[in-house]
Structures are given as structure tokens and as C-alpha cells.
């Protein structure tokens, strides 16, 4: 199967029909493709990245003008087909050892043979199965894959690869990175959904001029192994486009002829994959990689390498909004390149009336254990550069105050619950989660108001700050009372609870952060 | 001034009835000379009390609460309206008037008899200087929570209201 020429990508067209398309068909305008339809959530994200990577590699626009023209009118389908077609030799899924196979080690002949389920990031590992501990995700669910699902699984693993034991390398962005993609909020074609995330060549990501370059597609040459005699791979050593095609794991799929019903998509095919072979010490990505689709935490002193943001326990909520959409000065989080580029150059070229969203997804990994798959959609505002700067500053105040409040709430609920709160361990961040949940609606309302305010005023929005102050205070009251008082009086030390409650509000009112948004005391009128 | 939930009774009627007791020593004695709250149910004084209150106070399910109110109020000498009952128990001094432990016991009473006994002790501690409406509302809520279980919203529970007044005073 060739991933450029054959229709292997599950998709949905405007009339609702499911189909399989070859990559170039994303440009079809007659009953266009509107969405992908992968059998798993992680595959869905991977297919998007596969197509975005392909567009970036084969047809990156020269400048934002050209980008904008193409956003509104996709290229002719056969033009796209021929642009992609040049890369076809690198996209064969199966081939003899020694000939290139997509995302697979060129020369790997001998290695550990593994069941195909081993490609799936959430599948239980060998030891888990042996110890009979596969409680949630059972073993033996996935025995064989159709070539399409095998390709998706392979790309998903190479893109998100967690550490997999000695020498089984993590992906270019670390294990389980967060990916953030821009998406129109309303109805749109797949083309638009993808093209929003393509950078023009002024970003150093021009289309490949030598088509089949091992600097981009590392599987065209023997793997840069990273065992004792090997080496790490730094950004300076290969083409920047390799970021879209990272291959940390040495894998070779084994195709089997014969009828197959795919364990994942249920489709029936003439051939299947039930095993692959693998070996450790594949490409070891090191150094300051900055993948365009992933937000990073940047050390302001530039002493540490940029750290890709990962899926985290508890998922995402509005306190991450700044770091994912603009930048968060509090912790150094910075939106993905593609998001920053959008704000800086593309936003002005689009119809501001069509709202955008940021689709954020990724695994929360505990080393090689997948704890959770997260997916969130955050609002993206279309702001000019100076407006964005103001909104960033003001929203930072809101977020800082919310963080401070959540932290105070957790601390004082603990004081209400325990005589010696410092001696009690355990994870009680569910308190934070409930607090953020309760204030989410008001935050996004305030954010929209901040954006409006920034259109004609550069002074801090005092009235909005005060509104946020009351929101936080109300939420603290309700959340504290719900958590600290929700027990029979016999079980509670009410004296302690009330003392903690009083301390919570005392600290809230005297907090440095909160003072920024606190309403000024009005003379003659007492405020409690 | 806080709104007290008096189950429909008019604050003026309650206060009036209470202050009229001063001139009706016999009535007051009837209400005071009991061991358990239900002893009051058949007395003439209690009938006179009910006559001033809404129909619902005479309802079978409410009668016990009504009796608790009537007999507790009979021990109140002066309607001290400046602060709530629970705040009065804390008092103004550093050392609370009613100790922390006693206060907790009052909250945790398990039967109307026990509650009644402890309530009288509290009123005695206050030397009969008690907020009549606040005390009435608290007795009514205590009995309601005793029979029907605590309020769903913890903030509105009597224990919490009391604790807020007592510990924050």
C-alpha cells in the first residue's frame, strides 16, 4: 500500500458519507471531505498531523498572502496529487528489507518480534499481561490490523512515542506531547482545518527541494543509531521538516497475505499485519527541538532546553489558556509556533467573524504507561498584535488570581479537614478542578469582554477585574462550604472549620495578586 | 436585622406573648414546672400560647416543636435583641460564656429531651437574657433537622449557622 497514492484515510464527506481517500483528495471541491474518521481518538490526531506534515513538506506557501489565497480556494486536486506524488517512493507501507518503507527502519532484519497491539500506546505491556494485571485495557483485543490501521498506529506511535524501556527512544517532542491545532469553530472543509496549521516558508519550513531526502525522511537511509557507538540527533544536523516525520523507534512491519477482519476498524481486507519486529537504540532526538504544533515551556534564562508541554493529570482548563493560545509569563509556557504565527500574520487575513478554536490533545503518560488521553477545545480570539499584547497582560492577571484562589482554597479546605494538615498526604487537586470548573464560564465571558475592551482602550479594565473578584469570592464560598461542611456535624470539628473559613477569606483579601482586582473601598459604605 | 424563620408566626405576636408572661405568673409556672417538653402539651398555658400562633403550629407534626418553644421561652426573662442566640452563648469575653464543649454537646443532642435539658442550662447561663426570636427560630430548625434530617445545603444547617456565630464572634 502506498500512503500517497492509495485511498487509505478514513474520512467523511459533506453529504455525511464515509469514505477512504488518498491524501490529494483533501483538495476536492465537489462534495468535499469535511472531517477525518479514524477508529481511535489518538489516530484521529495523528492523521491530522500526517496530512499537515505532508502539506508542509510538499506545498508550503511562500508567504501569508499565498497562504490566504489557498485557504479560501484550495489548489486543483490534480496539482496537489502531482505535488504529493513526487514523495510516493518514501511512503510505501511494506517493502523488502533494504528498500524504504514508511516510518520503518531501512535495514532492520532481526529484532524482537511483537504482536501488532504493541504499536498501540495504551496496550498493556508484556509484564502487565504476564502478571495478569491488565484490568482496564485488556490484552488480546487487537490481534490483526488492516494496512490502513497499521499505518495509523505506526504514525501515532512514532509521533507520541513514550520511553519504552532501555534504548527504546522517546519521540522528538518527548513522550506523550500535547498537540494543538487550529480549527474553525463552525462548519468547514477538511482542507481549511488542515491549511490553518500550515506555515509559510518565512518560518524556515519551506517545501523540500530535494524530494527524497533522508534529512527529512530518516527511513530513506540507515538509522542514526544511538547505542554506545552511536550518536544523538540534534536540530542542526537534519532538515527542520524532519520534525513532522520523526522516527524514534526502529520498527519493521510484517505483511501477511490472506483475508483479514481488522480488530480496530472492522474493515475486511486481503492482507493484514499481526506482527512487527523492533530493536532499541533508534534515532535519539536531543537538543532544542521546537515542533511547530506543540506548545513549549521556555526557560527565560535559556539555560534549560525548551520543554514540550505534555498531557497532564486532570487535563486542561482555562488556566492553561494563556500558555496554549498566547503565552503565560508566570511559568514560561508559550503557544505552539503555528498558533503564534497565526496571531502574528494570518489572523488579519481571515474573516474575523468566523471564530476559531484550538483543539488540544495528547496522552498523559507515566513513563510507558498511558494514564489518560485528553482532548480539549479552547476558544481562540482573532486579535491584532498590539491588542493581543494587552489581552495577554490582562488575562494574565485573571489567571494569576484564579491560581492563587485555587491554591488558597485547597490549603484551607485541608486545614478544615485535618488537625495537622501538613502531615496528611494524598492528592486533593480535585478541589482545584472543581474550582476551575465552577469559574470557567465566567472566565471565558470575561476574556471576550477583555478582547472588546482592548479595541478602544489601553487602560486596565477595572470593572472586569472587579467582576472577576466577585466571581472568585463566590466560588470560594460555595466550594469551601461544599467540601468542608458536607458531613454530619458529629464528624466535624466546626471550630476548626470556621477558623479555616475565616482564614481563607482573610488571606484572599490580603493576597498581593487579589489586591490587583479588588474593588477600591468606597467611602461611607462599609464592605464586609 | 436577620430574618428568622418562625414557621409563619408573627414576630410581634411571639414577643407580645412572651412579655405578657410577666403578668401571668401562674401560666409561666405551668410552663416551667415540667420534666420533659411533652408534659406541657395538655396545659392551659400551652393552649393560650397556640391560640396566638398560626394553625400550622397546632399540627400534629409541629406540636412537639411548639412545646419546646413555649417551655424554653418561659425561662427567658428579658428579650435581649442585640445579637443572635449562638453569639450570646459565646459572649463578649475572651473566655466564652458557654464552653466550647458544652456548646458542642448542645449541637449534638440526640433527643428532644436532651436538647431541652441542655437548652435550659444555656438559658440559665445567659441569666435569662436571650434573643426570643433567634431562640425560637433555632429551636424550630433544630427540631426540623431532628425529624427530617439536616438541610441539603450545608451552609444552611443549624450546626453551621451556630458555629459561624459562635466561633466567629
XYZ file of C-alpha atoms in Angstrom:
697
model
C 0.000 0.000 0.000
C 1.298 3.434 -0.872
C 0.215 6.166 1.525
C 0.387 8.855 -1.149
C -1.376 7.058 -3.967
C -3.881 4.711 -2.362
C -7.162 5.688 -0.726
C -6.478 4.609 2.850
C -7.515 7.575 5.022
C -10.953 7.182 6.613
C -12.928 10.381 6.083
C -16.383 11.924 5.922
C -17.689 13.999 3.033
C -20.019 16.992 3.140
C -23.072 14.805 2.490
C -22.204 12.673 5.522
C -20.941 9.668 3.593
C -17.920 7.829 4.971
C -15.176 7.044 2.522
C -11.458 6.347 2.219
C -9.349 8.936 0.472
C -5.837 9.347 -0.817
C -4.132 12.456 0.610
C -4.573 14.589 -2.552
C -8.357 14.234 -2.308
C -8.465 16.769 0.531
C -8.466 19.382 -2.261
C -11.578 18.051 -3.979
C -14.279 20.718 -4.078
C -17.208 18.649 -5.296
C -18.837 17.162 -2.158
C -15.604 17.934 -0.306
C -14.175 15.981 2.580
C -15.108 17.746 5.823
C -13.610 15.564 8.531
C -11.456 12.551 9.217
C -12.950 9.424 10.752
C -10.187 7.452 12.408
C -11.212 4.465 14.534
C -9.446 5.855 17.621
C -9.022 9.335 19.085
C -5.221 9.150 19.055
C -5.286 8.042 15.392
C -7.515 10.987 14.550
C -4.941 13.418 15.909
C -2.164 11.513 14.158
C -3.913 11.562 10.768
C -4.310 15.324 11.034
C -0.619 15.651 11.727
C 0.254 13.288 8.885
C -1.676 15.438 6.399
C -0.440 18.746 7.840
C 3.106 17.400 7.644
C 2.570 16.342 4.066
C 1.224 19.773 3.086
C 4.094 21.488 4.858
C 6.645 19.226 3.200
C 5.237 19.292 -0.323
C 3.384 22.581 -0.759
C 4.284 25.156 1.884
C 3.071 28.606 0.735
C 5.677 31.265 0.014
C 4.130 33.969 2.160
C 0.999 34.742 4.087
C -0.711 36.232 1.025
C -0.363 32.981 -0.819
C -1.402 31.135 2.301
C -4.572 33.185 2.495
C -5.439 32.680 -1.208
C -5.121 28.954 -0.785
C -7.117 28.948 2.438
C -10.066 30.378 0.605
C -9.556 28.339 -2.538
C -7.679 25.042 -2.344
C -5.298 24.093 -5.176
C -6.606 21.973 -8.010
C -6.784 18.376 -6.899
C -4.525 17.044 -9.645
C -1.966 19.740 -8.929
C -1.894 18.610 -5.338
C -1.773 14.991 -6.487
C 1.346 15.632 -8.520
C 2.988 17.654 -5.708
C 2.403 14.805 -3.287
C 3.198 12.186 -5.934
C 6.867 13.123 -6.011
C 7.169 11.754 -2.473
C 5.407 8.474 -3.159
C 8.553 6.302 -3.087
C 9.082 7.225 0.580
C 5.532 6.297 1.520
C 5.330 2.588 0.728
C 3.972 0.891 3.833
C 5.509 -2.506 3.058
C 8.711 -3.355 1.244
C 11.604 -5.747 1.400
C 14.250 -5.028 3.972
C 16.788 -2.682 2.416
C 14.135 -0.761 0.485
C 12.421 2.198 2.147
C 9.191 1.537 3.998
C 7.257 4.433 5.564
C 8.495 5.307 9.068
C 10.334 1.982 9.292
C 13.948 1.102 9.770
C 15.657 0.638 6.416
C 17.868 -2.268 7.331
C 16.259 -3.904 10.339
C 16.362 -7.634 9.679
C 16.444 -9.162 13.087
C 14.781 -7.904 16.177
C 12.274 -8.681 18.853
C 9.002 -9.868 17.289
C 5.951 -8.310 18.850
C 2.212 -8.622 18.406
C 0.735 -5.724 16.489
C -1.063 -4.475 19.628
C 2.401 -3.369 20.765
C 2.088 -0.395 18.407
C -0.842 0.935 20.411
C 0.268 3.290 23.139
C -2.397 2.255 25.635
C -1.953 -1.517 25.143
C -0.758 -3.367 28.243
C 2.921 -4.233 28.160
C 4.374 -7.737 28.326
C 4.899 -7.730 32.083
C 1.402 -6.425 32.781
C -0.071 -9.286 30.779
C 2.205 -11.881 32.376
C 1.252 -10.689 35.871
C -2.408 -10.714 34.878
C -2.772 -7.020 35.688
C -4.464 -5.819 32.500
C -7.543 -4.654 34.363
C -8.754 -1.754 32.255
C -7.331 -2.157 28.791
C -7.340 -5.912 28.270
C -4.769 -7.803 26.296
C -5.801 -9.873 23.295
C -8.240 -7.286 21.968
C -6.174 -6.432 18.928
C -4.794 -9.404 17.004
C -4.557 -8.102 13.457
C -4.803 -4.783 11.700
C -5.700 -3.841 8.161
C -2.861 -1.965 6.394
C -4.664 1.381 6.870
C -4.984 0.970 10.637
C -1.425 -0.357 10.812
C -0.182 2.816 9.102
C -2.166 4.975 11.509
C -0.896 3.030 14.520
C 2.694 3.311 13.279
C 2.466 7.067 12.749
C 0.719 7.553 16.108
C 3.445 5.658 17.930
C 6.373 7.371 16.193
C 4.759 10.767 16.839
C 3.917 10.245 20.506
C 6.451 7.577 21.445
C 6.878 7.299 25.213
C 10.007 5.827 26.674
C 9.745 2.103 26.085
C 12.495 0.541 28.129
C 16.239 0.585 27.633
C 17.133 2.306 24.366
C 13.565 2.461 23.085
C 13.654 6.166 22.342
C 11.005 8.776 23.021
C 9.517 10.899 20.259
C 11.007 14.133 19.024
C 8.772 16.132 21.384
C 9.184 13.779 24.337
C 6.729 11.077 25.390
C 3.069 11.991 25.083
C 3.378 15.579 23.870
C 0.444 17.894 23.683
C -0.528 18.825 20.142
C -2.525 21.987 19.474
C -4.264 22.522 16.148
C -6.308 25.480 14.989
C -9.776 24.735 13.759
C -12.680 26.859 12.531
C -15.481 26.746 15.093
C -18.284 26.372 12.567
C -18.728 24.186 9.511
C -15.603 23.966 7.389
C -13.875 21.690 4.941
C -11.067 19.365 5.930
C -8.828 21.435 3.666
C -9.418 24.525 5.801
C -8.929 22.596 9.032
C -5.554 21.402 7.775
C -4.366 24.505 5.957
C -4.867 26.669 9.069
C -1.946 24.753 10.550
C 0.486 25.081 7.669
C 3.265 27.647 7.986
C 4.599 29.741 5.136
C 8.259 29.376 4.183
C 9.365 32.505 6.026
C 9.274 30.251 9.097
C 12.186 28.190 7.860
C 9.959 25.354 6.776
C 9.958 25.663 3.020
C 8.954 22.702 0.926
C 11.558 20.072 0.367
C 13.579 20.905 -2.732
C 15.380 17.621 -2.965
C 12.338 15.476 -2.873
C 13.548 12.281 -1.308
C 15.957 13.442 1.332
C 16.980 11.306 4.257
C 17.393 14.543 6.191
C 13.596 14.759 6.161
C 12.527 11.144 5.871
C 15.092 9.416 8.009
C 13.989 5.939 6.881
C 15.476 6.526 3.435
C 18.923 5.936 4.920
C 20.240 3.600 7.607
C 19.042 4.721 11.025
C 21.258 7.058 13.063
C 21.552 4.530 15.837
C 22.100 5.730 19.370
C 23.786 2.826 21.105
C 27.221 3.151 22.708
C 28.940 3.761 19.413
C 26.095 5.875 18.067
C 25.055 9.459 18.414
C 22.180 11.746 19.304
C 20.372 13.718 16.602
C 20.313 17.497 17.012
C 18.165 20.010 15.092
C 21.213 21.418 13.284
C 22.079 18.029 11.844
C 18.979 17.290 9.814
C 16.291 19.243 7.955
C 13.714 21.081 10.097
C 10.967 19.254 8.214
C 12.022 16.041 9.937
C 10.016 17.317 12.904
C 6.893 16.194 11.068
C 8.364 12.783 10.328
C 10.238 11.893 13.498
C 11.150 8.215 13.812
C 12.471 7.396 17.290
C 11.648 3.684 17.120
C 13.192 1.059 14.878
C 10.284 -0.941 13.569
C 9.553 -3.138 10.577
C 6.006 -4.258 9.854
C 5.398 -7.749 8.508
C 2.624 -8.013 5.985
C 0.601 -11.203 5.812
C -1.482 -12.168 2.833
C -4.945 -13.585 3.336
C -8.373 -12.440 4.391
C -8.477 -10.234 7.476
C -11.088 -8.518 9.528
C -9.382 -5.604 11.217
C -9.575 -5.612 15.030
C -9.904 -1.838 15.103
C -11.976 -0.613 12.172
C -13.733 -3.901 11.394
C -12.906 -3.486 7.709
C -12.204 -6.552 5.576
C -9.016 -6.682 3.567
C -6.904 -9.040 1.527
C -3.845 -8.661 3.723
C -3.081 -7.773 7.299
C -0.414 -7.087 9.873
C -0.283 -9.124 13.035
C 3.361 -8.734 13.985
C 6.255 -6.361 13.733
C 9.884 -6.569 14.652
C 11.629 -3.912 16.631
C 15.003 -3.062 18.091
C 16.216 -0.435 20.502
C 18.708 2.418 20.063
C 16.888 4.165 17.240
C 17.166 7.872 16.474
C 17.754 9.762 19.709
C 16.437 13.296 19.305
C 18.301 15.716 21.509
C 18.760 19.458 21.736
C 16.418 22.394 21.291
C 13.740 20.932 19.009
C 10.686 23.172 18.686
C 7.911 21.301 16.937
C 5.531 23.786 15.264
C 2.369 22.063 16.502
C 3.296 21.809 20.159
C 3.478 24.423 22.937
C 6.710 24.621 24.904
C 7.861 25.845 28.275
C 10.769 28.179 27.619
C 13.350 28.851 30.290
C 13.667 32.669 30.432
C 17.377 32.328 31.229
C 17.840 29.967 28.271
C 19.733 27.570 30.478
C 17.330 24.676 30.119
C 16.217 23.182 26.835
C 12.666 24.071 25.792
C 10.306 21.548 27.335
C 7.309 20.418 25.324
C 4.040 20.589 27.242
C 2.552 17.181 27.923
C -0.818 15.752 28.743
C -1.249 16.202 32.487
C -3.256 14.672 35.249
C -6.568 16.496 35.413
C -6.397 17.602 31.794
C -6.593 21.164 30.660
C -8.746 24.023 31.797
C -8.798 27.772 31.420
C -5.692 28.284 33.498
C -3.774 26.787 30.578
C -5.454 29.079 28.070
C -2.695 31.697 28.099
C 0.090 29.183 27.647
C -1.674 27.373 24.817
C -3.097 30.340 22.916
C -0.720 33.243 23.704
C 1.958 32.953 26.354
C 1.943 32.595 30.104
C 4.527 34.830 31.778
C 4.033 33.052 35.066
C 5.581 29.752 34.004
C 7.162 30.479 30.616
C 4.643 28.476 28.592
C 4.444 29.577 25.014
C 1.867 28.725 22.385
C 2.875 26.437 19.530
C 4.654 28.072 16.593
C 1.652 27.599 14.346
C -0.613 29.378 16.847
C 1.779 32.294 17.364
C 2.260 32.609 13.617
C -1.483 32.706 13.186
C -1.874 35.569 15.652
C 1.043 37.468 14.140
C 0.334 37.257 10.428
C -2.663 35.200 9.358
C -5.353 36.446 11.688
C -5.607 39.778 9.861
C -6.184 37.988 6.547
C -9.174 35.981 7.716
C -12.762 36.929 8.194
C -12.852 37.901 11.863
C -16.485 36.822 12.040
C -15.558 33.160 11.752
C -14.436 32.183 15.231
C -11.606 29.736 15.689
C -10.847 27.107 18.263
C -7.729 25.425 19.452
C -8.023 21.675 19.502
C -5.583 20.353 22.121
C -4.913 16.678 22.619
C -2.362 14.230 23.858
C -1.583 11.336 26.134
C -0.876 11.705 29.811
C 1.995 9.260 30.175
C 3.596 7.878 33.282
C 6.772 6.654 31.602
C 5.457 3.934 29.321
C 2.040 3.665 30.999
C -0.743 5.634 29.349
C -2.779 7.126 32.183
C -5.253 9.028 30.093
C -5.979 10.514 26.694
C -7.040 14.127 26.854
C -8.810 16.279 24.303
C -9.983 19.831 24.878
C -11.142 22.684 22.712
C -10.270 26.219 23.745
C -11.521 29.454 22.168
C -9.096 31.453 20.041
C -9.663 35.146 19.515
C -8.567 36.950 16.419
C -6.563 39.868 17.703
C -4.126 42.297 16.194
C -0.589 42.217 17.578
C -0.937 45.184 19.947
C -4.379 44.009 21.049
C -3.036 40.536 21.716
C -0.357 42.054 23.931
C -2.972 43.876 26.041
C -5.255 40.867 26.294
C -2.288 38.747 27.299
C -1.409 41.122 30.158
C -4.937 41.447 31.439
C -5.813 37.791 31.102
C -2.605 37.016 32.956
C -3.996 38.952 35.912
C -7.243 36.960 35.803
C -5.432 33.642 35.569
C -2.943 34.509 38.305
C -5.799 35.442 40.631
C -7.625 32.211 39.852
C -4.481 30.176 40.523
C -3.955 31.985 43.792
C -7.581 31.394 44.803
C -7.488 27.711 43.928
C -4.314 27.279 45.909
C -5.781 29.087 48.940
C -8.950 27.045 48.679
C -7.090 23.749 48.655
C -4.883 24.808 51.549
C -7.766 25.938 53.742
C -10.050 23.034 52.995
C -7.194 20.857 54.145
C -6.965 22.925 57.298
C -10.666 22.444 57.842
C -10.409 18.701 57.341
C -7.349 17.839 59.356
C -5.955 18.799 62.684
C -2.440 18.613 61.308
C -2.857 19.315 57.608
C 0.857 19.299 56.929
C 1.140 15.665 57.985
C -1.551 14.487 55.605
C -0.533 13.344 52.144
C -2.701 12.418 49.236
C -3.833 14.071 46.082
C -6.617 16.576 46.675
C -6.255 18.520 43.440
C -9.864 17.567 42.682
C -10.613 20.645 44.761
C -8.764 22.810 42.236
C -10.510 21.034 39.397
C -13.944 21.751 40.882
C -12.978 25.362 41.480
C -11.816 25.919 37.908
C -14.876 24.113 36.636
C -17.148 26.417 38.618
C -15.494 29.567 37.275
C -14.901 28.508 33.652
C -17.988 30.139 32.187
C -17.257 33.478 33.825
C -13.625 33.336 32.732
C -14.419 32.992 29.056
C -17.079 35.682 29.320
C -14.505 37.973 30.922
C -11.993 37.038 28.228
C -14.382 38.012 25.443
C -15.032 41.281 27.273
C -11.268 41.866 27.580
C -10.933 41.486 23.831
C -13.697 44.035 23.262
C -12.168 46.380 25.817
C -8.792 46.187 24.062
C -10.281 47.557 20.841
C -10.606 51.088 22.136
C -8.906 51.297 25.496
C -5.424 50.538 26.713
C -6.031 51.102 30.430
C -6.678 48.041 32.596
C -10.344 47.017 32.620
C -11.123 47.783 36.255
C -14.808 46.885 36.080
C -13.983 43.485 34.598
C -11.384 42.891 37.279
C -13.942 43.616 39.969
C -16.415 41.253 38.345
C -13.748 38.559 38.389
C -13.018 39.326 42.046
C -16.666 38.646 42.916
C -16.730 35.501 40.799
C -13.696 34.121 42.601
C -15.005 35.054 46.017
C -18.398 33.491 45.380
C -16.780 30.333 44.064
C -14.509 30.134 47.104
C -17.503 30.358 49.412
C -19.530 27.701 47.641
C -16.614 25.359 47.090
C -15.335 25.698 50.627
C -18.742 25.108 52.163
C -19.475 22.173 49.879
C -16.196 20.471 50.667
C -15.595 21.401 54.293
C -19.125 21.333 55.651
C -20.615 18.446 53.770
C -20.536 15.953 56.612
C -22.628 15.319 59.667
C -21.893 17.841 62.418
C -20.777 14.951 64.633
C -17.986 14.164 62.230
C -16.749 17.728 62.009
C -14.767 19.970 64.211
C -16.817 23.055 63.488
C -14.498 25.305 65.373
C -11.641 24.283 63.126
C -13.805 24.544 60.030
C -14.925 28.055 60.878
C -11.416 29.142 61.717
C -10.204 27.799 58.373
C -13.063 29.549 56.613
C -12.231 32.861 58.252
C -8.532 32.414 57.437
C -9.346 31.633 53.812
C -11.082 34.950 53.292
C -8.573 36.874 55.305
C -5.766 35.523 53.129
C -7.818 36.015 49.996
C -8.392 39.679 50.772
C -4.798 40.344 51.716
C -3.225 38.444 48.801
C -0.979 40.535 46.598
C -2.438 39.070 43.433
C -6.020 39.574 44.538
C -5.378 43.173 45.501
C -4.894 43.954 41.814
C -8.523 43.183 41.082
C -10.131 44.050 44.394
C -12.683 46.841 44.237
C -11.495 50.020 45.904
C -13.099 50.604 49.305
C -15.947 53.020 48.852
C -16.120 55.731 51.452
C -19.187 55.909 53.728
C -20.218 52.428 52.771
C -18.963 49.521 54.799
C -17.871 46.481 52.894
C -17.626 43.236 54.725
C -31.555 42.504 61.273
C -31.640 38.860 60.286
C -34.843 37.303 59.068
C -35.817 34.474 61.339
C -37.779 31.568 60.003
C -40.613 31.390 62.532
C -42.797 28.993 60.593
C -45.335 31.694 59.871
C -45.647 33.105 63.386
C -45.669 36.872 63.584
C -42.626 38.207 65.453
C -44.814 40.735 67.233
C -47.234 38.071 68.456
C -44.411 35.971 69.839
C -42.768 38.869 71.603
C -46.068 40.042 72.954
C -46.947 36.649 74.306
C -43.533 36.389 75.919
C -43.636 39.772 77.591
C -47.219 39.143 78.784
C -45.943 36.150 80.778
C -44.531 38.626 83.305
C -48.060 39.438 84.382
C -49.229 35.854 84.346
C -47.100 34.075 86.894
C -49.439 31.081 87.049
C -49.184 30.447 83.336
C -45.412 30.764 83.422
C -45.182 28.357 86.324
C -47.205 25.790 84.383
C -44.759 26.024 81.501
C -41.715 25.855 83.725
C -42.824 23.066 86.025
C -42.156 20.202 83.653
C -39.571 17.466 83.267
C -39.973 16.754 79.620
C -41.230 19.040 76.881
C -44.292 16.907 76.149
C -45.541 17.469 79.706
C -46.567 20.884 78.591
C -48.917 19.707 75.880
C -52.057 19.420 77.999
C -51.604 22.620 79.966
C -53.863 25.621 79.753
C -50.847 27.867 79.285
C -49.807 25.977 76.166
C -53.305 26.259 74.707
C -53.165 30.014 75.240
C -49.768 30.073 73.519
C -51.043 28.181 70.492
C -54.054 30.432 70.213
C -51.775 33.299 69.191
C -49.926 31.337 66.537
C -50.753 30.097 63.056
C -52.772 26.942 62.516
C -49.681 25.028 61.438
C -48.135 25.242 64.901
C -51.002 23.072 66.172
C -50.386 20.414 63.588
C -49.539 17.010 64.983
C -46.096 17.052 63.413
C -45.336 20.513 64.726
C -46.726 20.143 68.224
C -43.531 18.946 69.837
C -41.555 21.825 68.381
C -44.219 24.244 69.579
C -43.990 22.772 73.065
C -40.203 23.175 73.061
C -40.550 26.810 72.102
C -43.224 27.577 74.696
C -41.397 25.984 77.587
C -37.984 27.379 76.624
C -39.344 30.906 76.238
C -40.921 30.609 79.677
C -37.367 30.678 81.059
C -36.347 33.787 79.160
C -36.595 36.784 81.422
C -35.619 39.560 79.108
C -35.763 39.658 75.306
C -32.208 40.711 74.562
C -32.337 41.517 70.849
C -28.792 42.754 70.222
C -27.321 39.537 68.892
C -28.233 36.014 67.927
C -28.659 33.215 70.445
C -25.438 31.481 69.412
C -23.483 34.729 69.639
C -24.932 35.309 73.078
C -23.628 31.918 74.148
C -20.150 32.927 73.051
C -20.431 36.204 74.926
C -18.155 39.168 74.601
C -15.288 37.988 76.752
C -12.261 36.068 75.595
C -13.461 33.061 77.544
C -16.796 32.001 76.078
C -19.829 32.147 78.326
C -20.800 28.642 77.387
C -17.739 26.483 76.986
C -16.761 25.049 73.660
C -17.500 21.561 74.922
C -20.942 22.387 76.265
C -21.729 24.206 73.043
C -20.815 21.130 71.031
C -22.967 18.967 73.284
C -25.937 21.220 72.737
C -25.468 20.896 68.979
C -25.170 17.162 69.157
C -28.252 16.468 71.296
C -29.849 13.207 70.233
C -33.387 13.538 71.578
C -35.768 16.447 72.189
C -35.489 15.750 75.963
C -31.731 16.023 75.880
C -31.902 19.136 73.737
C -34.446 20.672 76.124
C -32.297 19.991 79.180
C -29.229 21.493 77.597
C -31.169 24.434 76.260
C -32.383 25.338 79.734
C -28.837 25.147 81.004
C -27.829 27.566 78.231
C -30.624 29.996 79.067
C -29.666 29.867 82.734
C -26.075 30.648 81.789
C -27.318 33.723 79.974
C -29.236 34.685 83.113
C -32.417 34.705 81.086
C -31.157 37.436 78.779
C -31.896 35.820 75.414
C -32.960 36.888 71.933
C -36.512 35.499 71.769
C -36.917 35.373 68.003
C -33.463 33.950 67.370
C -34.003 31.277 70.023
C -37.414 30.408 68.597
C -36.121 30.077 65.064
C -33.203 27.941 66.218
C -35.425 25.601 68.204
C -37.720 25.200 65.203
C -34.824 24.429 62.913
C -33.265 22.039 65.377
C -36.477 20.075 65.601
C -36.944 20.102 61.856
C -33.459 18.743 61.274
C -34.021 16.235 64.073
C -37.116 14.826 62.374
C -36.302 15.343 58.725
C -32.536 15.192 58.612
C -30.142 18.062 58.021
C -30.583 20.683 55.319
C -29.299 19.637 51.955
C -27.172 22.737 51.557
C -24.598 22.510 54.345
C -24.361 26.273 54.618
C -27.950 26.446 55.855
C -27.571 23.805 58.541
C -28.197 24.898 62.089
C -24.881 23.490 63.231
C -23.070 25.561 60.661
C -25.047 28.717 61.372
C -24.410 28.325 65.061
C -20.757 27.561 64.555
C -20.351 30.615 62.374
C -21.924 32.840 65.030
C -20.232 31.202 67.974
C -16.704 30.715 66.635
C -16.577 33.894 64.605
C -18.000 36.070 67.423
